[in-house]
mmCIF file of C-alpha atoms (C1' of nucleotides) in Angstrom:
data_model
loop_
_atom_site.group_PDB
_atom_site.id
_atom_site.type_symbol
_atom_site.label_atom_id
_atom_site.label_comp_id
_atom_site.label_asym_id
_atom_site.label_seq_id
_atom_site.Cartn_x
_atom_site.Cartn_y
_atom_site.Cartn_z
ATOM 1 C CA UNK A 231 -13.051 -0.900 -1.924
ATOM 2 C CA UNK A 232 -15.179 -1.465 -4.963
ATOM 3 C CA UNK A 233 -14.591 -4.509 -7.116
ATOM 4 C CA UNK A 234 -16.171 -5.413 -10.427
ATOM 5 C CA UNK A 235 -19.810 -5.690 -9.262
ATOM 6 C CA UNK A 236 -19.668 -2.375 -7.408
ATOM 7 C CA UNK A 237 -18.023 -0.540 -10.300
ATOM 8 C CA UNK A 238 -20.491 -2.132 -12.723
ATOM 9 C CA UNK A 239 -23.384 -0.936 -10.565
ATOM 10 C CA UNK A 240 -22.019 2.602 -10.466
ATOM 11 C CA UNK A 241 -21.334 2.604 -14.215
ATOM 12 C CA UNK A 242 -24.899 1.503 -14.987
ATOM 13 C CA UNK A 243 -26.374 4.083 -12.670
ATOM 14 C CA UNK A 244 -24.270 6.876 -14.142
ATOM 15 C CA UNK A 245 -25.001 5.687 -17.671
ATOM 16 C CA UNK A 246 -28.702 6.093 -16.877
ATOM 17 C CA UNK A 247 -28.367 9.742 -15.895
ATOM 18 C CA UNK A 248 -25.226 11.328 -17.357
ATOM 19 C CA UNK A 249 -25.312 11.023 -21.164
ATOM 20 C CA UNK A 250 -26.283 14.278 -22.792
ATOM 21 C CA UNK A 251 -25.359 16.409 -19.812
ATOM 22 C CA UNK A 252 -22.529 18.912 -20.162
ATOM 23 C CA UNK A 253 -19.694 19.841 -17.830
ATOM 24 C CA UNK A 254 -19.885 23.545 -17.137
ATOM 25 C CA UNK A 255 -17.156 23.799 -14.535
ATOM 26 C CA UNK A 256 -14.732 21.513 -12.698
ATOM 27 C CA UNK A 257 -13.872 22.402 -9.124
ATOM 28 C CA UNK A 258 -11.014 20.687 -7.327
ATOM 29 C CA UNK A 259 -10.913 20.772 -3.549
ATOM 30 C CA UNK A 260 -8.042 18.386 -3.174
ATOM 31 C CA UNK A 261 -5.847 17.404 -6.052
ATOM 32 C CA UNK A 262 -4.349 14.082 -4.899
ATOM 33 C CA UNK A 263 -6.580 12.187 -7.306
ATOM 34 C CA UNK A 264 -5.115 14.048 -10.287
ATOM 35 C CA UNK A 265 -1.713 12.452 -9.739
ATOM 36 C CA UNK A 266 0.329 15.483 -10.575
ATOM 37 C CA UNK A 267 -1.680 16.598 -13.596
ATOM 38 C CA UNK A 268 -1.974 20.387 -13.340
ATOM 39 C CA UNK A 269 -5.379 21.498 -12.106
ATOM 40 C CA UNK A 270 -5.855 23.909 -14.992
ATOM 41 C CA UNK A 271 -5.127 21.249 -17.602
ATOM 42 C CA UNK A 272 -7.584 18.851 -15.995
ATOM 43 C CA UNK A 273 -10.289 21.508 -15.863
ATOM 44 C CA UNK A 274 -9.685 22.677 -19.428
ATOM 45 C CA UNK A 275 -9.805 19.116 -20.662
ATOM 46 C CA UNK A 276 -13.339 18.643 -19.373
ATOM 47 C CA UNK A 277 -15.104 21.982 -19.197
ATOM 48 C CA UNK A 278 -17.439 22.526 -22.125
ATOM 49 C CA UNK A 279 -17.623 18.852 -23.018
ATOM 50 C CA UNK A 280 -20.663 16.620 -22.850
ATOM 51 C CA UNK A 281 -20.997 13.117 -21.412
ATOM 52 C CA UNK A 282 -21.712 10.488 -24.029
ATOM 53 C CA UNK A 283 -21.514 7.238 -22.119
ATOM 54 C CA UNK A 284 -20.189 5.630 -18.932
ATOM 55 C CA UNK A 285 -18.650 2.181 -19.081
ATOM 56 C CA UNK A 286 -16.540 -0.127 -16.937
ATOM 57 C CA UNK A 287 -13.260 -1.933 -17.640
ATOM 58 C CA UNK A 288 -12.023 -4.050 -14.737
ATOM 59 C CA UNK A 289 -12.388 -1.746 -11.757
ATOM 60 C CA UNK A 290 -12.031 1.387 -13.885
ATOM 61 C CA UNK A 291 -14.900 3.723 -14.700
ATOM 62 C CA UNK A 292 -14.646 5.141 -18.221
ATOM 63 C CA UNK A 293 -16.511 8.372 -18.954
ATOM 64 C CA UNK A 294 -16.678 9.136 -22.667
ATOM 65 C CA UNK A 295 -17.157 12.801 -23.543
ATOM 66 C CA UNK A 296 -17.573 14.849 -26.712
ATOM 67 C CA UNK A 297 -15.665 16.599 -28.116
ATOM 68 C CA UNK A 298 -13.571 13.466 -27.822
ATOM 69 C CA UNK A 299 -12.115 12.937 -24.341
ATOM 70 C CA UNK A 300 -12.127 10.234 -21.705
ATOM 71 C CA UNK A 301 -12.256 10.641 -17.950
ATOM 72 C CA UNK A 302 -10.842 7.450 -16.469
ATOM 73 C CA UNK A 303 -11.553 6.950 -12.767
ATOM 74 C CA UNK A 304 -10.382 4.336 -10.286
ATOM 75 C CA UNK A 305 -12.115 4.359 -6.903
ATOM 76 C CA UNK A 306 -9.501 2.269 -5.085
ATOM 77 C CA UNK A 307 -10.669 1.741 -1.496
ATOM 78 C CA UNK A 308 -13.057 4.551 -0.679
ATOM 79 C CA UNK A 309 -13.816 6.536 -3.819
ATOM 80 C CA UNK A 310 -17.412 7.176 -4.843
ATOM 81 C CA UNK A 311 -19.471 9.231 -7.240
ATOM 82 C CA UNK A 312 -22.681 10.966 -6.254
ATOM 83 C CA UNK A 313 -25.025 13.017 -8.393
ATOM 84 C CA UNK A 314 -26.562 15.689 -6.204
ATOM 85 C CA UNK A 315 -28.169 19.078 -6.300
ATOM 86 C CA UNK A 316 -25.354 21.573 -5.908
ATOM 87 C CA UNK A 317 -24.472 21.934 -2.190
ATOM 88 C CA UNK A 318 -23.420 25.369 -0.932
ATOM 89 C CA UNK A 319 -20.064 24.104 0.231
ATOM 90 C CA UNK A 320 -18.259 20.846 -0.366
ATOM 91 C CA UNK A 321 -19.023 18.356 2.395
ATOM 92 C CA UNK A 322 -16.143 16.537 4.062
ATOM 93 C CA UNK A 323 -14.310 14.173 1.670
ATOM 94 C CA UNK A 324 -15.667 15.778 -1.488
ATOM 95 C CA UNK A 325 -12.545 16.056 -3.651
ATOM 96 C CA UNK A 326 -13.726 17.088 -7.118
ATOM 97 C CA UNK A 327 -16.975 18.539 -8.418
ATOM 98 C CA UNK A 328 -18.094 18.277 -12.004
ATOM 99 C CA UNK A 329 -20.713 21.017 -12.147
ATOM 100 C CA UNK A 330 -23.218 20.185 -14.869
ATOM 101 C CA UNK A 331 -24.989 22.591 -17.172
ATOM 102 C CA UNK A 332 -28.327 21.874 -15.515
ATOM 103 C CA UNK A 333 -27.081 22.913 -12.072
ATOM 104 C CA UNK A 334 -26.503 19.444 -10.631
ATOM 105 C CA UNK A 335 -23.096 18.278 -9.434
ATOM 106 C CA UNK A 336 -21.332 15.010 -10.100
ATOM 107 C CA UNK A 337 -19.241 14.773 -6.921
ATOM 108 C CA UNK A 338 -16.158 12.605 -6.573
ATOM 109 C CA UNK A 339 -15.681 11.762 -2.913
ATOM 110 C CA UNK A 340 -12.791 9.842 -1.438
ATOM 111 C CA UNK A 341 -12.094 9.462 2.254
ATOM 112 C CA UNK A 342 -8.629 7.970 1.909
ATOM 113 C CA UNK A 343 -7.560 9.891 -1.187
ATOM 114 C CA UNK A 344 -6.197 6.834 -2.970
ATOM 115 C CA UNK A 345 -8.595 7.022 -5.906
ATOM 116 C CA UNK A 346 -7.452 8.437 -9.245
ATOM 117 C CA UNK A 347 -8.967 10.575 -11.993
ATOM 118 C CA UNK A 348 -7.198 10.687 -15.334
ATOM 119 C CA UNK A 349 -7.817 12.498 -18.559
ATOM 120 C CA UNK A 350 -7.011 10.588 -21.734
ATOM 121 C CA UNK A 351 -7.593 10.551 -25.466
ATOM 122 C CA UNK A 352 -8.592 6.908 -25.240
ATOM 123 C CA UNK A 353 -9.052 4.459 -22.346
ATOM 124 C CA UNK A 354 -6.087 2.331 -23.442
ATOM 125 C CA UNK A 355 -3.857 5.368 -23.099
ATOM 126 C CA UNK A 356 -4.098 4.837 -19.335
ATOM 127 C CA UNK A 357 -1.476 2.190 -18.505
ATOM 128 C CA UNK A 358 -3.627 0.495 -15.876
ATOM 129 C CA UNK A 359 -6.461 0.074 -18.361
ATOM 130 C CA UNK A 360 -4.143 -1.216 -21.066
ATOM 131 C CA UNK A 361 -2.791 -3.833 -18.660
ATOM 132 C CA UNK A 362 -6.232 -5.253 -17.823
ATOM 133 C CA UNK A 363 -6.784 -8.935 -18.433
ATOM 134 C CA UNK A 364 -9.873 -10.672 -19.752
ATOM 135 C CA UNK A 365 -13.326 -9.434 -18.747
ATOM 136 C CA UNK A 366 -14.839 -12.340 -16.809
ATOM 137 C CA UNK A 367 -18.397 -11.711 -17.995
ATOM 138 C CA UNK A 368 -17.516 -11.460 -21.661
ATOM 139 C CA UNK A 369 -17.203 -14.284 -24.194
ATOM 140 C CA UNK A 370 -13.401 -14.215 -24.211
ATOM 141 C CA UNK A 371 -13.386 -15.691 -20.720
ATOM 142 C CA UNK A 372 -13.673 -19.417 -21.365
ATOM 143 C CA UNK A 373 -13.001 -22.605 -19.429
ATOM 144 C CA UNK A 374 -10.215 -23.533 -21.792
ATOM 145 C CA UNK A 375 -8.525 -20.176 -21.524
ATOM 146 C CA UNK A 376 -8.689 -20.353 -17.715
ATOM 147 C CA UNK A 377 -7.305 -23.899 -17.540
ATOM 148 C CA UNK A 378 -4.439 -22.946 -19.862
ATOM 149 C CA UNK A 379 -3.604 -19.732 -18.023
ATOM 150 C CA UNK A 380 -3.638 -21.415 -14.598
ATOM 151 C CA UNK A 381 -1.315 -24.158 -15.793
ATOM 152 C CA UNK A 382 1.430 -21.588 -16.408
ATOM 153 C CA UNK A 383 1.611 -20.235 -12.848
ATOM 154 C CA UNK A 384 2.834 -21.557 -9.526
ATOM 155 C CA UNK A 385 1.304 -18.632 -7.608
ATOM 156 C CA UNK A 386 -1.385 -19.370 -5.011
ATOM 157 C CA UNK A 387 -4.880 -19.300 -6.536
ATOM 158 C CA UNK A 388 -5.877 -16.303 -4.475
ATOM 159 C CA UNK A 389 -2.923 -14.282 -5.718
ATOM 160 C CA UNK A 390 -3.465 -15.379 -9.301
ATOM 161 C CA UNK A 391 -7.109 -14.370 -9.277
ATOM 162 C CA UNK A 392 -6.406 -10.996 -7.665
ATOM 163 C CA UNK A 393 -3.969 -10.082 -10.447
ATOM 164 C CA UNK A 394 -5.761 -7.623 -12.733
ATOM 165 C CA UNK A 395 -3.692 -8.629 -15.741
ATOM 166 C CA UNK A 396 -5.178 -12.133 -15.614
ATOM 167 C CA UNK A 397 -8.864 -11.536 -14.957
ATOM 168 C CA UNK A 398 -10.050 -7.934 -14.717
ATOM 169 C CA UNK A 399 -12.008 -6.720 -11.730
ATOM 170 C CA UNK A 400 -11.652 -9.347 -9.009
ATOM 171 C CA UNK A 401 -10.690 -8.220 -5.500
ATOM 172 C CA UNK A 402 -10.386 -9.631 -2.029
ATOM 173 C CA UNK A 403 -14.064 -10.185 -1.297
ATOM 174 C CA UNK A 404 -15.099 -11.807 -4.560
ATOM 175 C CA UNK A 405 -11.997 -13.969 -4.847
ATOM 176 C CA UNK A 406 -12.885 -15.415 -1.433
ATOM 177 C CA UNK A 407 -16.484 -16.050 -2.471
ATOM 178 C CA UNK A 408 -15.500 -17.455 -5.861
ATOM 179 C CA UNK A 409 -13.011 -19.925 -4.392
ATOM 180 C CA UNK A 410 -15.624 -21.079 -1.903
ATOM 181 C CA UNK A 411 -18.101 -21.535 -4.738
ATOM 182 C CA UNK A 412 -15.561 -23.567 -6.665
ATOM 183 C CA UNK A 413 -14.515 -25.646 -3.633
ATOM 184 C CA UNK A 414 -10.867 -24.679 -4.137
ATOM 185 C CA UNK A 415 -8.374 -23.610 -1.491
ATOM 186 C CA UNK A 416 -6.924 -20.102 -1.894
ATOM 187 C CA UNK A 417 -3.553 -21.602 -0.944
ATOM 188 C CA UNK A 418 -3.407 -24.045 -3.878
ATOM 189 C CA UNK A 419 -0.794 -23.374 -6.535
ATOM 190 C CA UNK A 420 -2.552 -22.333 -9.743
ATOM 191 C CA UNK A 421 -0.851 -24.986 -11.865
ATOM 192 C CA UNK A 422 -2.181 -27.815 -9.662
ATOM 193 C CA UNK A 423 -5.765 -27.071 -10.708
ATOM 194 C CA UNK A 424 -7.171 -29.808 -12.942
ATOM 195 C CA UNK A 425 -9.277 -29.136 -16.037
ATOM 196 C CA UNK A 426 -12.371 -30.213 -14.131
ATOM 197 C CA UNK A 427 -11.537 -27.857 -11.266
ATOM 198 C CA UNK A 428 -10.831 -25.046 -13.705
ATOM 199 C CA UNK A 429 -14.285 -25.573 -15.146
ATOM 200 C CA UNK A 430 -15.779 -25.244 -11.662
ATOM 201 C CA UNK A 431 -13.719 -22.138 -11.046
ATOM 202 C CA UNK A 432 -14.830 -20.647 -14.353
ATOM 203 C CA UNK A 433 -18.457 -21.204 -13.460
ATOM 204 C CA UNK A 434 -17.978 -19.795 -9.933
ATOM 205 C CA UNK A 435 -16.346 -16.620 -11.254
ATOM 206 C CA UNK A 436 -19.295 -15.907 -13.506
ATOM 207 C CA UNK A 437 -21.984 -16.974 -11.075
ATOM 208 C CA UNK A 438 -20.659 -15.003 -8.089
ATOM 209 C CA UNK A 439 -20.128 -11.847 -10.137
ATOM 210 C CA UNK A 440 -23.543 -12.017 -11.793
ATOM 211 C CA UNK A 441 -25.285 -12.567 -8.467
ATOM 212 C CA UNK A 442 -23.371 -9.713 -6.853
ATOM 213 C CA UNK A 443 -24.267 -7.380 -9.721
ATOM 214 C CA UNK A 444 -27.913 -8.408 -9.386
ATOM 215 C CA UNK A 445 -27.670 -7.328 -5.720
ATOM 216 C CA UNK A 446 -25.926 -4.064 -6.655
ATOM 217 C CA UNK A 447 -22.661 -5.024 -4.977
ATOM 218 C CA UNK A 448 -21.433 -5.516 -1.434
ATOM 219 C CA UNK A 449 -21.477 -2.769 1.192
ATOM 220 C CA UNK A 450 -19.254 -3.574 4.142
ATOM 221 C CA UNK A 451 -18.223 -0.083 5.099
ATOM 222 C CA UNK A 452 -17.714 2.595 2.478
ATOM 223 C CA UNK A 453 -19.263 1.474 -0.784
ATOM 224 C CA UNK A 454 -22.375 3.397 -1.787
ATOM 225 C CA UNK A 455 -24.316 3.593 -5.004
ATOM 226 C CA UNK A 456 -24.728 6.849 -6.904
ATOM 227 C CA UNK A 457 -27.877 7.652 -4.918
ATOM 228 C CA UNK A 458 -26.101 6.730 -1.642
ATOM 229 C CA UNK A 459 -28.018 3.464 -1.221
ATOM 230 C CA UNK A 460 -26.031 0.422 -0.087
ATOM 231 C CA UNK A 461 -25.578 -2.769 -2.080
ATOM 232 C CA UNK A 462 -27.153 -5.988 -0.820
ATOM 233 C CA UNK A 463 -24.668 -8.742 -1.544
ATOM 234 C CA UNK A 464 -23.112 -8.474 1.936
ATOM 235 C CA UNK A 465 -26.139 -10.479 3.065
ATOM 236 C CA UNK A 466 -25.122 -13.352 0.820
ATOM 237 C CA UNK A 467 -21.418 -13.699 1.619
ATOM 238 C CA UNK A 468 -20.463 -17.271 2.467
ATOM 239 C CA UNK A 469 -16.904 -16.826 3.750
ATOM 240 C CA UNK A 470 -15.675 -13.231 3.546
ATOM 241 C CA UNK A 471 -15.554 -11.680 7.014
ATOM 242 C CA UNK A 472 -16.915 -14.836 8.671
ATOM 243 C CA UNK A 473 -13.795 -16.046 10.528
ATOM 244 C CA UNK A 474 -14.730 -18.464 13.299
ATOM 245 C CA UNK A 475 -18.349 -18.758 12.185
ATOM 246 C CA UNK A 476 -19.637 -22.100 10.904
ATOM 247 C CA UNK A 477 -19.480 -22.878 7.206
ATOM 248 C CA UNK A 478 -22.992 -22.781 5.736
ATOM 249 C CA UNK A 479 -22.325 -26.134 4.080
ATOM 250 C CA UNK A 480 -20.434 -28.236 6.641
ATOM 251 C CA UNK A 481 -20.395 -26.223 9.908
ATOM 252 C CA UNK A 482 -16.565 -26.194 10.046
ATOM 253 C CA UNK A 483 -15.421 -22.805 11.398
ATOM 254 C CA UNK A 484 -14.345 -20.476 8.597
ATOM 255 C CA UNK A 485 -10.597 -19.865 8.693
ATOM 256 C CA UNK A 486 -8.849 -16.541 8.344
ATOM 257 C CA UNK A 487 -5.250 -16.521 7.145
ATOM 258 C CA UNK A 488 -3.092 -13.731 5.760
ATOM 259 C CA UNK A 489 -1.818 -13.890 2.166
ATOM 260 C CA UNK A 490 0.015 -10.964 0.586
ATOM 261 C CA UNK A 491 -0.781 -9.053 3.760
ATOM 262 C CA UNK A 492 -4.479 -9.342 3.015
ATOM 263 C CA UNK A 493 -7.090 -11.344 4.860
ATOM 264 C CA UNK A 494 -8.128 -14.587 3.215
ATOM 265 C CA UNK A 495 -11.254 -16.399 4.373
ATOM 266 C CA UNK A 496 -12.052 -19.988 3.469
ATOM 267 C CA UNK A 497 -13.540 -23.257 4.656
ATOM 268 C CA UNK A 498 -10.729 -25.780 5.151
ATOM 269 C CA UNK A 499 -13.179 -28.652 4.729
ATOM 270 C CA UNK A 500 -15.089 -27.559 1.619
ATOM 271 C CA UNK A 501 -12.137 -25.967 -0.142
ATOM 272 C CA UNK A 502 -9.307 -28.257 -1.218
ATOM 273 C "C1'" DA B 218 8.286 -15.415 -12.685
ATOM 274 C "C1'" DG B 219 7.532 -15.441 -7.944
ATOM 275 C "C1'" DT B 220 7.406 -13.477 -3.077
ATOM 276 C "C1'" DG B 221 7.857 -9.986 0.378
ATOM 277 C "C1'" DT B 222 7.915 -5.216 1.740
ATOM 278 C "C1'" DA B 223 6.841 -0.425 1.716
ATOM 279 C "C1'" DT B 224 3.957 3.197 0.062
ATOM 280 C "C1'" DC B 225 -0.032 6.372 -0.992
ATOM 281 C "C1'" DC B 226 -4.101 8.333 2.860
ATOM 282 C "C1'" DT B 227 -7.724 8.556 6.540
ATOM 283 C "C1'" DG B 228 -10.709 6.633 9.989
ATOM 284 C "C1'" DC B 229 -12.145 3.264 13.177
ATOM 285 C "C1'" DA B 230 -12.144 -0.547 16.480
ATOM 286 C "C1'" DG B 231 -9.933 -2.809 20.097
ATOM 287 C "C1'" DG B 232 -6.559 -3.174 23.765
ATOM 288 C "C1'" DC B 233 -4.489 -1.075 27.570
ATOM 289 C "C1'" DT C 281 -11.105 9.527 28.300
ATOM 290 C "C1'" DG C 282 -7.032 8.999 25.608
ATOM 291 C "C1'" DC C 283 -3.240 6.909 23.345
ATOM 292 C "C1'" DC C 284 -1.367 3.291 20.458
ATOM 293 C "C1'" DT C 285 -1.600 -0.389 17.151
ATOM 294 C "C1'" DG C 286 -3.453 -2.768 13.498
ATOM 295 C "C1'" DC C 287 -6.653 -3.141 10.011
ATOM 296 C "C1'" DA C 288 -9.535 -1.800 5.828
ATOM 297 C "C1'" DG C 289 -12.689 -3.891 -0.301
ATOM 298 C "C1'" DG C 290 -6.530 -1.483 -4.259
ATOM 299 C "C1'" DA C 291 -2.463 -1.141 -6.851
ATOM 300 C "C1'" DT C 292 2.353 -0.092 -7.728
ATOM 301 C "C1'" DA C 293 7.402 0.001 -7.236
ATOM 302 C "C1'" DC C 294 11.173 -2.100 -5.474
ATOM 303 C "C1'" DA C 295 14.578 -5.703 -3.861
ATOM 304 C "C1'" DC C 296 15.726 -10.410 -3.861
#
DNA sequence: AGTGTATCCTGCAGGC
DNA sequence: TGCCTGCAGGATACAC
């Protein structure tokens, strides 16, 4: 579910409220997210520690605690974090509670149970984090780097952009919006992109992500912010989910095709 | 290196 | 109303 802008929104909101607060007790109502790590080890690794900071890497949430420990979370499709007064009983889909020393609860909820929570000595100790590619909103993401990297791959642009080892944090929705912004077809082989087109793509990646973050992400079904509010970027989508509706630019009906068993939306006229 | 498939899990919409 | 199928914003492992 959440892609970079959604995870960034959640990280910022948690960073505003968590640092300084301690974990008194960890309660696990369903242990799928722990991926086989024994419940007791997970609890011991967190209880008595204090949150220092919350950051994002790709679609991962990184919680830094002291004494030194990292809680590394991936929300996958339907995971979310909520900070709430302690409920009497865990509501449906609450999987893990981090009970804080001031009585509040940081609740990890996950309808589909695909999200993961890992305990690590450092973020890079989590293989998925170590494999992340360049952060698209940081200085290392340049036009030249993008043009070079694209030239080495025959994969369709959509597939290339979705790959977390290339650019960290892009998913189905934002790849669709980015390719529309760049005027490039998701079906194009990466290596056929010219330097000029790569420059447009580079700009679209940054512009779409920054706008989506400014709108606190896209809520289509499950995504919610820490305070349960929705994002707003769904009101600004140009192609995602708009199959059959006219392109905002040229009125051509937006096409839906399936790539890698995922829906791809694009304008066959504006995107070449 | 690339593609295609299956898998984890639950809920919902649409067709019949 | 109820059953069945396919689909959902993610990522990985596997075969070819």
